[in-house]
mmCIF file of C-alpha atoms in Angstrom:
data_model
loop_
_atom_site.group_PDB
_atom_site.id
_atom_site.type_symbol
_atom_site.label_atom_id
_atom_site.label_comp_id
_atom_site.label_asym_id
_atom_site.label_seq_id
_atom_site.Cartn_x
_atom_site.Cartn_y
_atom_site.Cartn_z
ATOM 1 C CA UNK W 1 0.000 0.000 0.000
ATOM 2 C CA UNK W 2 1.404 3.325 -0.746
ATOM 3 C CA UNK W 3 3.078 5.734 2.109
ATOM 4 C CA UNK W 4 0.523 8.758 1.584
ATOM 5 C CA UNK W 5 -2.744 6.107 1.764
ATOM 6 C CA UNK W 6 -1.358 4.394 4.672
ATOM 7 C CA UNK W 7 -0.893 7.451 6.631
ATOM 8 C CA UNK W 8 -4.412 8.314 5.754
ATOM 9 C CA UNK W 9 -5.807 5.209 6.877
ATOM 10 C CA UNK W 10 -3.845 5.170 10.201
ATOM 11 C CA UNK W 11 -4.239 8.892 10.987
ATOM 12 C CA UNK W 12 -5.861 9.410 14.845
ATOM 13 C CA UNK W 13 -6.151 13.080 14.367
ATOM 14 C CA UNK W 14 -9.674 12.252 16.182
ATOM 15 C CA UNK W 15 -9.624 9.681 18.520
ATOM 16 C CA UNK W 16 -6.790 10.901 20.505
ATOM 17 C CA UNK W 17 -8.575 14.273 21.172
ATOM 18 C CA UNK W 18 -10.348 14.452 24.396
ATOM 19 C CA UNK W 19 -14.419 14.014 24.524
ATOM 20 C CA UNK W 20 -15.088 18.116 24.981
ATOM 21 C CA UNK W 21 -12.799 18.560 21.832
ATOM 22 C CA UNK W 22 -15.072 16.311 20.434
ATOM 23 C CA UNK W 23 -18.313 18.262 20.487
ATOM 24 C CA UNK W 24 -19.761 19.594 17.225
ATOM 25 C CA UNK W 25 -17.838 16.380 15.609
ATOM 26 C CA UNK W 26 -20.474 13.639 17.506
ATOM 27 C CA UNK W 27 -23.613 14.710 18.138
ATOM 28 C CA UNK W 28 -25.804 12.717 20.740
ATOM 29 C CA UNK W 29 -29.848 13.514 19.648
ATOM 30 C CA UNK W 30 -31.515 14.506 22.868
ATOM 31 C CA UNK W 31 -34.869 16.065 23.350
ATOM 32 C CA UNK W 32 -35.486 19.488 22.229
ATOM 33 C CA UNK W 33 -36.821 21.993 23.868
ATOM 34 C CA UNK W 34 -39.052 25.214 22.330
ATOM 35 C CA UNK W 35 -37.157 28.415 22.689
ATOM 36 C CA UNK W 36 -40.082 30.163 23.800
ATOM 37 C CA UNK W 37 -39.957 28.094 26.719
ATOM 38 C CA UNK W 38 -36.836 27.958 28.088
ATOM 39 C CA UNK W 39 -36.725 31.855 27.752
ATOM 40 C CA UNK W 40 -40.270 31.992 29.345
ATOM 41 C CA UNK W 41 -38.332 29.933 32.274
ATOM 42 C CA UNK W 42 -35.670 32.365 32.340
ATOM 43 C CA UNK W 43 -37.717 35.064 33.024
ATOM 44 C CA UNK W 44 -39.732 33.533 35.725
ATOM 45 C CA UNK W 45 -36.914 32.380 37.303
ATOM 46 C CA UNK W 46 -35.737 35.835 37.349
ATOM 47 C CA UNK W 47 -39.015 37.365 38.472
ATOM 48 C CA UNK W 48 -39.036 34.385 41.606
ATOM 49 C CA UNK W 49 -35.843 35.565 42.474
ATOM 50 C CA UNK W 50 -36.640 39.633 42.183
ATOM 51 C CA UNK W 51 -39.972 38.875 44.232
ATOM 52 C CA UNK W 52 -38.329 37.109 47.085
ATOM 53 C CA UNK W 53 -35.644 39.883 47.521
ATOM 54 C CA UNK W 54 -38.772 42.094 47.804
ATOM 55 C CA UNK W 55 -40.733 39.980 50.516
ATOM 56 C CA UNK W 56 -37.929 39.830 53.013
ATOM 57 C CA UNK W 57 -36.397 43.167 52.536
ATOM 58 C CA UNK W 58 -40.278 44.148 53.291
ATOM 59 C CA UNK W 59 -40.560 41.541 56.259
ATOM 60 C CA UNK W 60 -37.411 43.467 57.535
ATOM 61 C CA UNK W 61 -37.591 46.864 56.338
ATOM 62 C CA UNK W 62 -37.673 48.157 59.799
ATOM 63 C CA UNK W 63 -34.118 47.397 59.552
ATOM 64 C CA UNK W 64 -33.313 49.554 56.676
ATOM 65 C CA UNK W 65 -33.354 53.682 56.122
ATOM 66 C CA UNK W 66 -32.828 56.048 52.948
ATOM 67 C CA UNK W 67 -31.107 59.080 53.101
ATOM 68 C CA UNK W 68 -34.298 60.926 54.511
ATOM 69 C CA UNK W 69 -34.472 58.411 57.452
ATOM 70 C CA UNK W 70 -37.642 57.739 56.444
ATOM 71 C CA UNK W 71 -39.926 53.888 56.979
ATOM 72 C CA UNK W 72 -39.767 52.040 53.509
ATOM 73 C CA UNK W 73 -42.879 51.292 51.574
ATOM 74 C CA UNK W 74 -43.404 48.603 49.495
ATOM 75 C CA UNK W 75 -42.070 50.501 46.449
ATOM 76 C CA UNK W 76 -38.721 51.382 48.183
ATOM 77 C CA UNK W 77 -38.264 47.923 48.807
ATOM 78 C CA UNK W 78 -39.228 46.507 45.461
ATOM 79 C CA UNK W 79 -36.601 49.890 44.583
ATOM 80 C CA UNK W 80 -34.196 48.779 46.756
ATOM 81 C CA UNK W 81 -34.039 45.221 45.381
ATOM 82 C CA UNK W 82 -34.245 45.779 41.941
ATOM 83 C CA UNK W 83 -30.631 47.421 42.251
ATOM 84 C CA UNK W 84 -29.068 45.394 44.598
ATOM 85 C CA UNK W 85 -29.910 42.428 42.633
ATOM 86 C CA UNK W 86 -28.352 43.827 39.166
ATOM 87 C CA UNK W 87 -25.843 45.367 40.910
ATOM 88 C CA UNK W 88 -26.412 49.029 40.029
ATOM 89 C CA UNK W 89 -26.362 49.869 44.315
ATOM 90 C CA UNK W 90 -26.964 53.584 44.005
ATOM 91 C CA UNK W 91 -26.066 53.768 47.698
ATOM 92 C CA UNK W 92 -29.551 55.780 48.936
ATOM 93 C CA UNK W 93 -31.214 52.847 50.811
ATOM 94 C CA UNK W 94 -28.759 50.916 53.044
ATOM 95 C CA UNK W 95 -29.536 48.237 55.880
ATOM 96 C CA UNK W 96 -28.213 49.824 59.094
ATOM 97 C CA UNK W 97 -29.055 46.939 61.229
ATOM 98 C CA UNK W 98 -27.425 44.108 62.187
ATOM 99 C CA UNK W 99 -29.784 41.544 61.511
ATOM 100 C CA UNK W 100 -30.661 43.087 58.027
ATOM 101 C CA UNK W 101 -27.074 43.122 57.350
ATOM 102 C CA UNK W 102 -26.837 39.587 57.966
ATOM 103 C CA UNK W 103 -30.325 38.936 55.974
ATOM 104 C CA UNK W 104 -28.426 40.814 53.261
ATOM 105 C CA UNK W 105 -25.305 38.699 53.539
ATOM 106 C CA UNK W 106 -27.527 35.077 53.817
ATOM 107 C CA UNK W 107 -30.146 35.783 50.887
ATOM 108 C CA UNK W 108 -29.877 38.946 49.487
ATOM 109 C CA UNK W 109 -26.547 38.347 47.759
ATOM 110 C CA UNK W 110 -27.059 34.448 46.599
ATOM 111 C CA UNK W 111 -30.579 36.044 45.186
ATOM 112 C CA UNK W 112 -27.775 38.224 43.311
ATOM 113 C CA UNK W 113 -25.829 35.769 42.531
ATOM 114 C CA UNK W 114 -28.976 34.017 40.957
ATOM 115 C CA UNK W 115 -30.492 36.635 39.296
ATOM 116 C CA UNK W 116 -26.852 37.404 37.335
ATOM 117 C CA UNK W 117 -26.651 33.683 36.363
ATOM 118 C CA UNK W 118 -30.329 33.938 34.907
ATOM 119 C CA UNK W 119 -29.278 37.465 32.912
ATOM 120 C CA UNK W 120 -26.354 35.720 31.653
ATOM 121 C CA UNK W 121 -27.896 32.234 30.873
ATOM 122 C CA UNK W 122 -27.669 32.065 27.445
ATOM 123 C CA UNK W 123 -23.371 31.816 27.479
ATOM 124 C CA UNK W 124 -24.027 29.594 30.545
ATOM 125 C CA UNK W 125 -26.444 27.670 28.675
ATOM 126 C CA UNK W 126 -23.582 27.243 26.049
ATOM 127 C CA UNK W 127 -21.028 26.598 28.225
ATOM 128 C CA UNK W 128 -23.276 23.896 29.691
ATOM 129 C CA UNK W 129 -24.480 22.489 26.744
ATOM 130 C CA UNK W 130 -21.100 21.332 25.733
ATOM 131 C CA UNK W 131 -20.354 19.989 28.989
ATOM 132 C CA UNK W 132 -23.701 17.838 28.609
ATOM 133 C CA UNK W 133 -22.311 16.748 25.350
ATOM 134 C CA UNK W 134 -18.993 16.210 26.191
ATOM 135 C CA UNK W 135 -20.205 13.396 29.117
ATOM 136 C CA UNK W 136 -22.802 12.143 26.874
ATOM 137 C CA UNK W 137 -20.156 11.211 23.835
ATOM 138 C CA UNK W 138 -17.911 9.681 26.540
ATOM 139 C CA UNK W 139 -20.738 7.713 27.943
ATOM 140 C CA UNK W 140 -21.231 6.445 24.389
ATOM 141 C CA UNK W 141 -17.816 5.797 23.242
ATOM 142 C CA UNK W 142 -17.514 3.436 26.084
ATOM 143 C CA UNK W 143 -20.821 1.613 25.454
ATOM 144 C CA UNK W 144 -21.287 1.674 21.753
ATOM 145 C CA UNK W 145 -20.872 -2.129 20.105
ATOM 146 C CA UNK W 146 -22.725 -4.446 18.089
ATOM 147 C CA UNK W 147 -24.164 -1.125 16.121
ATOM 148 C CA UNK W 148 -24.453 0.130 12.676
ATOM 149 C CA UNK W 149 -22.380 2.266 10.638
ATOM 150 C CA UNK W 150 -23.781 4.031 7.534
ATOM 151 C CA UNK W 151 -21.305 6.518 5.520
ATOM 152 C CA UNK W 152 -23.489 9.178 3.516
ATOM 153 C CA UNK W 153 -27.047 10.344 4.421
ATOM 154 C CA UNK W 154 -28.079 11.464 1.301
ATOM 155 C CA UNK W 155 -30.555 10.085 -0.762
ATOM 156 C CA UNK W 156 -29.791 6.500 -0.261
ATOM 157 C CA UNK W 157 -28.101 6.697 2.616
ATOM 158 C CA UNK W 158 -31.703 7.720 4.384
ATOM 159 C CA UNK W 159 -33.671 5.464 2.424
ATOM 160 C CA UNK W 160 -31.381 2.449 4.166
ATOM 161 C CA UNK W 161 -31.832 4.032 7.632
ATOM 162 C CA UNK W 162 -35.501 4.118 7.021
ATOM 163 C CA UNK W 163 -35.680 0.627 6.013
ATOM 164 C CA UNK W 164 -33.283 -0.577 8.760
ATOM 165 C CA UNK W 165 -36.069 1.585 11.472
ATOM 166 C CA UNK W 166 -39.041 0.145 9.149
ATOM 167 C CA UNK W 167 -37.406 -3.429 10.268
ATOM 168 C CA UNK W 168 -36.702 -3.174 13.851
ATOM 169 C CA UNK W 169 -33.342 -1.283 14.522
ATOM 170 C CA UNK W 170 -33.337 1.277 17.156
ATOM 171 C CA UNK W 171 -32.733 4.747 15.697
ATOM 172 C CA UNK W 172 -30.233 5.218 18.653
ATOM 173 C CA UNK W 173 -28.227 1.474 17.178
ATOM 174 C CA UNK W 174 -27.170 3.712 14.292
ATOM 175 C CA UNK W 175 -24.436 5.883 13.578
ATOM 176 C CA UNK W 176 -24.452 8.160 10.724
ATOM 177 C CA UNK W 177 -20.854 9.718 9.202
ATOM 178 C CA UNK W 178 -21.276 12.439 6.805
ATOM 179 C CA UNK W 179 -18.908 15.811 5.855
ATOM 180 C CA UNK W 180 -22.373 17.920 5.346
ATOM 181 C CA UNK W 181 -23.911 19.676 8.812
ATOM 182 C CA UNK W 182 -27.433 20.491 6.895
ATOM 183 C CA UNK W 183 -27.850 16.575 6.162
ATOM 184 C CA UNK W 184 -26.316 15.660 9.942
ATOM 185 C CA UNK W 185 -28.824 18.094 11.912
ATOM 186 C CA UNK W 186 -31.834 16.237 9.957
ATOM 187 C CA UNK W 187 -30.189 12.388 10.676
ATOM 188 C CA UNK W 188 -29.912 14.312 14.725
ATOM 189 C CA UNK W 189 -33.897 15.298 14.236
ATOM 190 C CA UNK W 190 -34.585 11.666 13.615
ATOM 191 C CA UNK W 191 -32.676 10.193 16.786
ATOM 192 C CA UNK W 192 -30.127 9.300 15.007
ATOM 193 C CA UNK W 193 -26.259 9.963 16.375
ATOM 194 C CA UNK W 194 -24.335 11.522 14.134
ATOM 195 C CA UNK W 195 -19.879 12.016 13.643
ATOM 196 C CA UNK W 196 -19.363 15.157 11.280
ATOM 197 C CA UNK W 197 -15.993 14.322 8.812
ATOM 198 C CA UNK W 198 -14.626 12.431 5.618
ATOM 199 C CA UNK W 199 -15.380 8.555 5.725
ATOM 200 C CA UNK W 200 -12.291 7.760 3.927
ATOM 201 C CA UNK W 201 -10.125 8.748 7.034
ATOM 202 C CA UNK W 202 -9.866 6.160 10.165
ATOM 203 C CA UNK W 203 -10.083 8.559 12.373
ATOM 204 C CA UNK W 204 -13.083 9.616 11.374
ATOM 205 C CA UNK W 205 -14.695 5.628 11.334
ATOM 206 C CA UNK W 206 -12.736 5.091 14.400
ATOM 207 C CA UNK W 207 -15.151 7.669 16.054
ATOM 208 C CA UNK W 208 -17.958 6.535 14.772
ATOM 209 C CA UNK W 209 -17.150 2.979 16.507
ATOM 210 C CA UNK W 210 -16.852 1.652 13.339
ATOM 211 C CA UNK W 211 -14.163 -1.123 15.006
ATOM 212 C CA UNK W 212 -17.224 -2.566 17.026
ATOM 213 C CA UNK W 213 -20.013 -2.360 14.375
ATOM 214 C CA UNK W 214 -21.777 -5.360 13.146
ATOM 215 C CA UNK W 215 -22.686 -3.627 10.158
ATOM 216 C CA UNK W 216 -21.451 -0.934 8.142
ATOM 217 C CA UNK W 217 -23.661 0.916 4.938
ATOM 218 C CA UNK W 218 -21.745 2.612 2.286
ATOM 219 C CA UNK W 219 -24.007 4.852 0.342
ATOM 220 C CA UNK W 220 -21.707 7.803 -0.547
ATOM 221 C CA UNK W 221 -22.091 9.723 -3.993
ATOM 222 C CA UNK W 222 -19.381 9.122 -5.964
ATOM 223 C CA UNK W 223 -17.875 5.559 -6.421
ATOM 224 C CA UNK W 224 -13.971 6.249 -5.494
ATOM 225 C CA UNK W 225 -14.815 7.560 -2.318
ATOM 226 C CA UNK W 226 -17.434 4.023 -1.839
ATOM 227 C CA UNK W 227 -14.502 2.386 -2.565
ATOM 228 C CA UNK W 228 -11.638 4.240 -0.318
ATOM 229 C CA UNK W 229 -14.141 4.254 2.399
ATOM 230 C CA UNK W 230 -15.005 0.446 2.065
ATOM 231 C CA UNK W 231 -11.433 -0.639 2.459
ATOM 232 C CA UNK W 232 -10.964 2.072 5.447
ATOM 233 C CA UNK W 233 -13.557 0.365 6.877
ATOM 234 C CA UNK W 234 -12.720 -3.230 6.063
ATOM 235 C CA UNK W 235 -9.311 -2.254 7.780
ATOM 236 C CA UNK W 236 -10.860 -1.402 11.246
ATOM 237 C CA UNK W 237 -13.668 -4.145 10.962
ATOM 238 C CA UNK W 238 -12.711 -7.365 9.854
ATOM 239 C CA UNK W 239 -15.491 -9.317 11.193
ATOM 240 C CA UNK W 240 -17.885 -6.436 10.142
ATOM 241 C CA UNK W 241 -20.808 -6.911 7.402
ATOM 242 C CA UNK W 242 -19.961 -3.976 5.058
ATOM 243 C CA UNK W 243 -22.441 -3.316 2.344
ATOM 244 C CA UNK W 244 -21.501 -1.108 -0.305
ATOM 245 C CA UNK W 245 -23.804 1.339 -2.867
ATOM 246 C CA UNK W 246 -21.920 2.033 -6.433
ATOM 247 C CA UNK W 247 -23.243 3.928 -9.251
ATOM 248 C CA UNK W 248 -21.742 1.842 -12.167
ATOM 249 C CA UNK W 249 -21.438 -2.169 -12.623
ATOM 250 C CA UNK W 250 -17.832 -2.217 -13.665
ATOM 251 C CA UNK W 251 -16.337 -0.962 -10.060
ATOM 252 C CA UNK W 252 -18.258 -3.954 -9.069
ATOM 253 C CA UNK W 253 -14.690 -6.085 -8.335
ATOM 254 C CA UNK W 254 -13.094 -2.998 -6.959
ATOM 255 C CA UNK W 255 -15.668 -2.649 -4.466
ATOM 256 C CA UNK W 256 -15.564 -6.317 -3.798
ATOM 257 C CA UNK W 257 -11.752 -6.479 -3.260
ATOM 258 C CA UNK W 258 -11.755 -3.442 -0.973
ATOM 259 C CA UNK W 259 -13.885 -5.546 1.580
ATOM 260 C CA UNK W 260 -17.557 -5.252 0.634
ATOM 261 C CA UNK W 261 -19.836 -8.424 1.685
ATOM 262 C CA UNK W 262 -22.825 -7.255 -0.793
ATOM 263 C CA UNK W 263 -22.871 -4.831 -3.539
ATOM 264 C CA UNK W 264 -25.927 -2.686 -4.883
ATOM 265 C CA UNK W 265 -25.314 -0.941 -8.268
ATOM 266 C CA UNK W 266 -28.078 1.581 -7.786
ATOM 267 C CA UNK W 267 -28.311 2.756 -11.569
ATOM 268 C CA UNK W 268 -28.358 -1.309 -12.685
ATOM 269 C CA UNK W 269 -31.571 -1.895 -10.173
ATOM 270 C CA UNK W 270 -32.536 1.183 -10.621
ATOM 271 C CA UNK W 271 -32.667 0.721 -15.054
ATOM 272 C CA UNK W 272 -34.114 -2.734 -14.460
ATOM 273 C CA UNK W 273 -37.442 -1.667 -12.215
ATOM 274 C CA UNK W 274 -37.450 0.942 -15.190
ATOM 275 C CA UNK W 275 -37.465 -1.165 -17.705
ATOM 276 C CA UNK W 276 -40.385 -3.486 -15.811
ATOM 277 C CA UNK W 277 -42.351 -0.670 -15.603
ATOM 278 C CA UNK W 278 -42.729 -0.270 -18.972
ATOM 279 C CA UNK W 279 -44.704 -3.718 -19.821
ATOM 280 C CA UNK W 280 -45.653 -4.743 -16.121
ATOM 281 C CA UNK W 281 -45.996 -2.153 -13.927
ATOM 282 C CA UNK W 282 -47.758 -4.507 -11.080
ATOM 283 C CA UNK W 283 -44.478 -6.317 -10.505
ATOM 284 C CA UNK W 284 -42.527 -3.069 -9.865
ATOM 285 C CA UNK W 285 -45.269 -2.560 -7.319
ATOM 286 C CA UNK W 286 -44.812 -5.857 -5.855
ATOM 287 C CA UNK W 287 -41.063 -5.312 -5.985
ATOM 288 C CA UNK W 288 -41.430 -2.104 -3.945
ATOM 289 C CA UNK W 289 -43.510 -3.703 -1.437
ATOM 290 C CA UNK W 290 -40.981 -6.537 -0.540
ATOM 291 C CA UNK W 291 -38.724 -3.512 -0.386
ATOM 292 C CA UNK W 292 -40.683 -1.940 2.098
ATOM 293 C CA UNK W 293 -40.720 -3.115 5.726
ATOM 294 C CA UNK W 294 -43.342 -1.343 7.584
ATOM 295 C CA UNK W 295 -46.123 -2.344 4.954
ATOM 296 C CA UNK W 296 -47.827 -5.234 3.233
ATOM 297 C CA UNK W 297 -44.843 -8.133 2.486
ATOM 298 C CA UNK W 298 -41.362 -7.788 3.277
ATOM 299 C CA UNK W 299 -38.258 -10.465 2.420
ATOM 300 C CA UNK W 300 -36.634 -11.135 5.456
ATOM 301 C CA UNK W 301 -33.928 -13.658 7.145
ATOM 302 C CA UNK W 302 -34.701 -16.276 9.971
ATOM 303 C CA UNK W 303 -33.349 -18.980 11.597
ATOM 304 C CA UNK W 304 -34.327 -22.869 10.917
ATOM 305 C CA UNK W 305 -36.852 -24.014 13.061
ATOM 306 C CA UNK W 306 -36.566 -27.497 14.553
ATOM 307 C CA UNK W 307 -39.628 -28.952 12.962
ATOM 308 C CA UNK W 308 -37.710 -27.852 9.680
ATOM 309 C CA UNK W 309 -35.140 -29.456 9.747
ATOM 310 C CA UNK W 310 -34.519 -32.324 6.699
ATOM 311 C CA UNK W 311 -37.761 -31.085 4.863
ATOM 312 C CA UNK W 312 -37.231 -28.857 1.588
ATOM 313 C CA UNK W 313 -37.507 -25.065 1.700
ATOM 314 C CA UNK W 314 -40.159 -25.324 -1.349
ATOM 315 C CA UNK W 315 -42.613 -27.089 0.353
ATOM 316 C CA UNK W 316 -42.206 -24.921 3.850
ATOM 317 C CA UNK W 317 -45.522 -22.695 5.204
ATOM 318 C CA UNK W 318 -43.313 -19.663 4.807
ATOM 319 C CA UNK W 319 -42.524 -18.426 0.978
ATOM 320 C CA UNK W 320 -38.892 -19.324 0.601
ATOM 321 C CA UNK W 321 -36.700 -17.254 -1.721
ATOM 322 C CA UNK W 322 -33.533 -18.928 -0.836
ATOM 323 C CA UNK W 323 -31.431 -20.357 1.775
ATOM 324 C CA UNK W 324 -28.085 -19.006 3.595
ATOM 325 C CA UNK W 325 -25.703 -22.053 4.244
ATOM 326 C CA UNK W 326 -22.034 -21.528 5.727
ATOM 327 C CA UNK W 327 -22.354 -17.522 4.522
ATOM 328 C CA UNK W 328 -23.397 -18.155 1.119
ATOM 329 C CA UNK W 329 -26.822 -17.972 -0.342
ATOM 330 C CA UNK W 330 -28.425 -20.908 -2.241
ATOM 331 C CA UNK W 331 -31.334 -20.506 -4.330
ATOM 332 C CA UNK W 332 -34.699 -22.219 -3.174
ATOM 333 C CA UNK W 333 -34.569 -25.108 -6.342
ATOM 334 C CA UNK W 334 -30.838 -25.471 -5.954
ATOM 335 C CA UNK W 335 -30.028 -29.068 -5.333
ATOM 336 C CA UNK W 336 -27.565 -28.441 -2.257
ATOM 337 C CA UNK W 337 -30.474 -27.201 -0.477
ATOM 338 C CA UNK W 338 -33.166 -29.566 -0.955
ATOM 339 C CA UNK W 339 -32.997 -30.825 2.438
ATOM 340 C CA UNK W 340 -33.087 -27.838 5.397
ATOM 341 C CA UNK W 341 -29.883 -29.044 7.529
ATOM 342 C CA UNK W 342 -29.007 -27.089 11.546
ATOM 343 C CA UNK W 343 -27.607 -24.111 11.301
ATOM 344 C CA UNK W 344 -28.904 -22.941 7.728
ATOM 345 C CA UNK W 345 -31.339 -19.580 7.436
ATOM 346 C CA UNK W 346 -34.085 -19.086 5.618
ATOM 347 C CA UNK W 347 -34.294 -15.800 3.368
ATOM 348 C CA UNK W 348 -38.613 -15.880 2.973
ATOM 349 C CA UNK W 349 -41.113 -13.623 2.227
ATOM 350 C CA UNK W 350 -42.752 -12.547 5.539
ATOM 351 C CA UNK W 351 -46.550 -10.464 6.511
ATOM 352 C CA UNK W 352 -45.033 -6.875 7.662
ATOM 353 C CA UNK W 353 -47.087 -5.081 10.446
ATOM 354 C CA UNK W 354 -50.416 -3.937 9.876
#
């Protein structure tokens, strides 16, 4: 392998940052919250605060006096801590005794001290934010296995994440590694955790866990990078299933030699439904349906049940499209699979939910 590739593949620009250097790179979806509500708490946090200045400087006001010596009314103490809590103190009503010295030292000044944090919330907010995030990605660096990895949220990069959801997978068992923020922030909208950078580098896979994923989607734009990406990948996960999306049939064996399990040429499929549609438009409907989890039929993969075992997969309950033996997939009239034997799976045409 050539110097300047290698070096790309083994970079850890990424990895060997630390978790708050990290944030804005991995983004962990959490609930959102309306901004006119968290301003709305703001201010009533705010008012709470002014309010209960007011109540015990009025409670005590006997310990107080302005500069006329005279009692204070409500309005002098609502006055009187309106400035102490923002700090502007103009000095004419002061507590002269002890006790509302002490009052002012207790709960007058932690008020302040409240009341400042609230006025400057937004930059704490920030600063709090990223702390959030910063525990959250470590929490999930330590804990994230067995997950999948898909490289490329465009067009078919979403459609595969949809399916996966349509067929089970937990939004948060999915990673999703793309260079574009706009098409990140909607994969974060749909619960989905995101690492922002180029899927070609380690680094960047390394991140994104890719070392402990059982699966890894490749459904990037442009075939070169599918195929750079697929053998960075197939580097850090050997054991990994890698499934790889390619635009034209002849970068079929590249793809295949960089590491990819299962190739999908989208523009072949893509001609061929075409080309259906044209004389039987039914089947393309049919064909869509299979394709689509959530509704009507739906081709899925299951193990052999013991009651199974030693009849042949044409004559099961279940429509049988073909059968998985030792990794490799046997059509159903194939005459190494006429008998179901342990360990085989069935690929079969299941009901999806109503």
């Amino acid at each position: 392998m050539p110097g300047p590739l290698r070096r790309r593949l083994r970079s850890d620009d990424l990895t060997g940052k630390p978790d708050h250097a990290l944030v804005g790179v991995v983004r962990i979806p959490e609930m959102q919250q309306s901004p006119v509500r968290a301003i709305s708490r703001r201010v009533l946090f705010a008012l709470g605060a002014l309010f209960a200045a007011v109540f015990i400087v009025y409670l005590d006001r006997d310990g107080y006096r302005d500069v006329q010596d005279n009692e204070l009314s409500f309005l002098d103490c609502l006055y009187y801590a309106t400035v102490s809590l923002s700090t502007t103190g103009y000095g004419d009503i002061t507590p002269f005794a002890p006790e509302a010295r002490l009052i002012n030292v207790l709960v007058i000044t932690p008020l302040r001290v409240m009341f400042l944090i609230v006025l400057v919330g937004t930059t704490l907010e920030v600063l709090t934010e990223r702390s959030r995030q910063a525990l959250k990605i470590q929490r999930w660096r330590s804990k994230v296995r067995n997950h999948t990895v898909v490289v490329g949220y465009g067009t078919k990069g979403k459609t595969a994440v949809n399916a996966m959801i349509g067929d089970g997978t937990k939004p948060s068992e999915i990673v999703v590694v793309d260079s574009n923020q706009t098409v990140l922030d909607s994969a974060a909208a749909n619960g989905l955790v995101t690492v922002r950078g180029d899927a070609t580098r380690s680094d960047v896979l390394r991140l994104a866990g890719a070392q402990h994923a059982s699966a890894i989607v490749i459904a990037t734009n442009r075939d070169d990078t599918a195929v750079l990406a697929t053998l960075t990948a197939r580097e850090l996960a050997p054991r990994a299933k890698i499934v790889a999306s390619i635009r034209e049939a002849e970068n079929t064996h590249l793809i295949r030699q960089s590491g990819a399990n299962s190739v999908v040429v989208s523009s072949e499929t893509a001609g061929r439904l075409l080309g259906l549609a044209t004389s039987t438009p039914a089947v393309v409907e049919v064909i869509e349906d299979l394709l689509t989890p959530d509704a009507g039929y739906a081709i899925a993969e299951r193990d052999v049940e013991h009651d199974e075992l030693g009849a042949s997969p044409q004559h099961l309950v279940d429509i049988v499209l073909g059968v998985v033996r030792s990794g490799r997939l046997h059509r159903v009239d194939d005459s190494e699979v006429d008998a179901i034997e342990s360990g085989d799976r069935l690929l079969y045409v299941r009901k999806g939910p109503a």
